[in-house]
Short mmCIF file of C-alpha atoms in Angstrom, two decimals:
data_model
loop_
_atom_site.label_atom_id
_atom_site.label_comp_id
_atom_site.label_asym_id
_atom_site.label_seq_id
_atom_site.Cartn_x
_atom_site.Cartn_y
_atom_site.Cartn_z
CA MET A 1 126.57 113.28 113.16
CA VAL A 2 122.81 112.49 113.20
CA VAL A 3 121.23 113.04 110.24
CA ARG A 4 117.24 112.82 110.20
CA SER A 5 115.24 111.97 107.02
CA ILE A 6 112.76 114.44 105.62
CA SER A 7 109.71 112.41 106.72
CA GLN A 8 111.09 112.03 110.57
CA GLY A 9 111.29 115.83 110.34
CA LEU A 10 107.67 116.52 108.99
CA GLN A 11 106.18 114.05 111.54
CA GLN A 12 107.88 115.73 114.54
CA TRP A 13 106.57 119.24 113.10
CA VAL A 14 103.00 117.94 112.65
CA THR A 15 103.33 116.37 116.29
CA THR A 16 104.43 119.80 118.06
CA LEU A 17 102.02 121.62 115.58
CA LEU A 18 98.85 119.65 116.66
CA GLY A 19 100.43 119.42 120.28
CA GLY A 20 98.52 115.61 119.93
CA ALA A 21 98.98 111.83 119.91
CA ALA A 22 100.79 111.66 117.24
CA GLY A 23 104.18 110.46 118.62
CA LEU A 24 102.47 108.69 121.32
CA ASN A 25 102.41 104.87 121.63
CA ASP A 26 99.28 102.61 122.39
CA GLU A 27 99.67 103.11 125.99
CA GLU A 28 100.16 106.71 126.32
CA LEU A 29 97.28 107.03 123.92
CA LYS A 30 94.96 104.95 126.13
CA ALA A 31 96.03 106.76 128.91
CA GLN A 32 95.43 110.27 127.58
CA ALA A 33 92.10 108.84 126.43
CA ILE A 34 90.83 107.87 129.86
CA LYS A 35 92.00 111.42 131.24
CA ASN A 36 90.13 113.25 128.40
CA GLN A 37 86.68 112.28 127.00
CA SER A 38 87.10 114.70 123.91
CA GLU A 39 90.34 113.50 123.09
CA THR A 40 88.78 110.04 123.14
CA ASP A 41 86.30 111.21 120.98
CA ARG A 42 88.75 113.04 118.23
CA LEU A 43 90.64 109.73 118.24
CA VAL A 44 87.59 107.62 117.47
CA GLN A 45 86.57 110.34 114.72
CA ILE A 46 90.24 110.25 112.99
CA GLU A 47 90.07 106.12 113.14
CA ASN A 48 86.73 106.18 111.45
CA ALA A 49 87.55 108.59 108.95
CA ARG A 50 90.90 106.62 108.42
CA GLY A 51 88.80 103.66 108.14
CA ALA A 52 86.08 105.23 105.48
CA VAL A 53 88.96 106.68 103.37
CA LYS A 54 90.68 102.78 103.18
CA LEU A 55 87.23 101.35 102.14
CA ARG A 56 86.54 103.81 99.54
CA LEU A 57 89.77 103.46 97.91
CA MET A 58 89.70 99.57 98.00
CA THR A 59 86.24 99.59 96.26
CA ARG A 60 87.56 101.98 93.95
CA LEU A 61 90.40 99.71 93.17
CA GLY A 62 88.05 96.65 93.03
CA ILE A 63 85.89 98.44 90.36
CA LEU A 64 88.97 99.25 88.58
CA ALA A 65 90.24 95.88 88.57
CA LEU A 66 86.85 94.21 87.77
CA VAL A 67 86.65 96.76 84.73
CA ALA A 68 89.79 95.80 83.56
CA LEU A 69 89.28 92.24 83.99
CA ALA A 70 86.01 92.55 81.59
CA ILE A 71 88.43 94.72 78.87
CA VAL A 72 90.98 91.76 78.89
CA VAL A 73 87.97 89.32 79.04
CA GLY A 74 86.33 91.03 75.89
CA ALA A 75 89.31 91.37 74.15
CA MET A 76 89.98 87.60 74.59
CA VAL A 77 86.97 86.76 73.08
CA VAL A 78 87.22 89.19 70.06
CA ILE A 79 90.62 87.63 69.38
CA ILE A 80 89.77 84.22 69.77
CA GLN A 81 86.68 84.70 67.68
CA ALA A 82 88.67 86.25 64.88
CA ALA A 83 91.53 83.46 65.29
CA GLY A 84 88.47 81.24 64.67
CA ASP A 85 87.61 82.47 61.38
CA LEU A 86 90.95 81.93 59.81
CA GLU A 87 91.04 78.87 57.42
CA LEU A 88 93.58 76.99 59.10
CA PRO A 89 94.36 72.93 58.80
CA TRP A 90 93.20 72.34 62.42
CA SER A 91 89.97 72.65 64.48
CA ARG A 92 88.15 75.63 65.54
CA ILE A 93 88.84 74.53 69.29
CA GLY A 94 92.42 73.87 68.59
CA THR A 95 92.48 77.68 67.38
CA ALA A 96 90.90 79.02 70.46
CA VAL A 97 93.24 76.90 73.05
CA LEU A 98 96.29 78.13 71.13
CA THR A 99 95.38 81.84 70.52
CA PHE A 100 94.75 81.86 74.41
CA LEU A 101 97.88 80.01 75.50
CA CYS A 102 100.06 82.13 73.19
CA ALA A 103 98.49 85.41 74.42
CA SER A 104 99.11 84.39 77.81
CA GLY A 105 102.56 83.54 77.22
CA LEU A 106 103.07 86.61 75.54
CA THR A 107 101.60 88.56 78.88
CA GLY A 108 104.17 86.60 80.64
CA LEU A 109 106.92 87.40 79.11
CA ALA A 110 105.90 91.14 78.96
CA THR A 111 105.68 91.23 82.55
CA ARG A 112 109.21 89.41 82.94
CA TRP A 113 110.24 92.15 80.63
CA PHE A 114 109.00 95.15 82.68
CA LYS A 115 110.05 93.47 86.06
CA ARG A 116 113.41 93.15 85.11
CA ARG A 117 113.80 96.71 83.30
CA ARG A 118 112.29 98.04 86.25
CA ALA A 119 114.65 96.13 88.78
CA ALA A 120 118.01 97.14 86.37
CA GLY A 121 116.89 100.90 86.94
CA THR A 122 117.13 100.65 90.88
CA PRO A 123 120.34 100.94 92.37
CA THR A 124 120.95 98.22 95.07
CA ALA A 125 122.57 98.61 98.47
CA ALA A 126 125.44 96.59 97.41
CA SER A 127 126.37 98.77 94.22
CA ALA A 128 125.77 102.06 95.64
CA SER A 129 128.07 101.33 98.40
CA GLN A 130 130.50 100.37 96.02
CA THR A 131 130.67 103.89 94.26
CA PRO A 132 132.51 106.30 96.54
CA PRO A 133 130.50 109.33 97.83
CA GLY A 134 133.04 111.64 96.04
CA GLY A 135 132.39 109.75 92.56
CA ASP A 136 134.73 107.93 90.48
CA PRO A 137 138.28 108.36 91.29
CA ASN A 138 139.26 106.99 87.97
CA GLN A 139 137.17 109.55 86.13
CA MET A 140 138.81 112.68 84.69
CA THR A 141 137.29 116.10 85.65
CA SER A 142 137.32 119.29 83.30
CA PRO A 143 139.34 122.16 84.80
#
């Protein structure tokens, strides 16, 4: 029995609906573009629109990353200044360095913890194949 995914079915539906070049390979697209100038123009416009959308997306992500970096650096400066105002037995520079290193270490530990937690939640192919499709045969069911 051949089972197709939902995305493959949707791709075929869109291809038949548009009657266009969604399912063609590069050579077929080139041959079709040579034959029909309007199809060539349409394909060029589609690719230009895709490029513009990707550029806009990357620009927004870059700006978001810069804002996040500025917030993190600002927070780090505030924390280091607050730690420097404490009356500790070592110098202010030592306090700043230790605060920075401890904050970086805690961030690394939190990142590892989140990654492990996310990885533990997703089943692997080996564990999925060990579970029979009908469920656990040793599990009791209610009548």
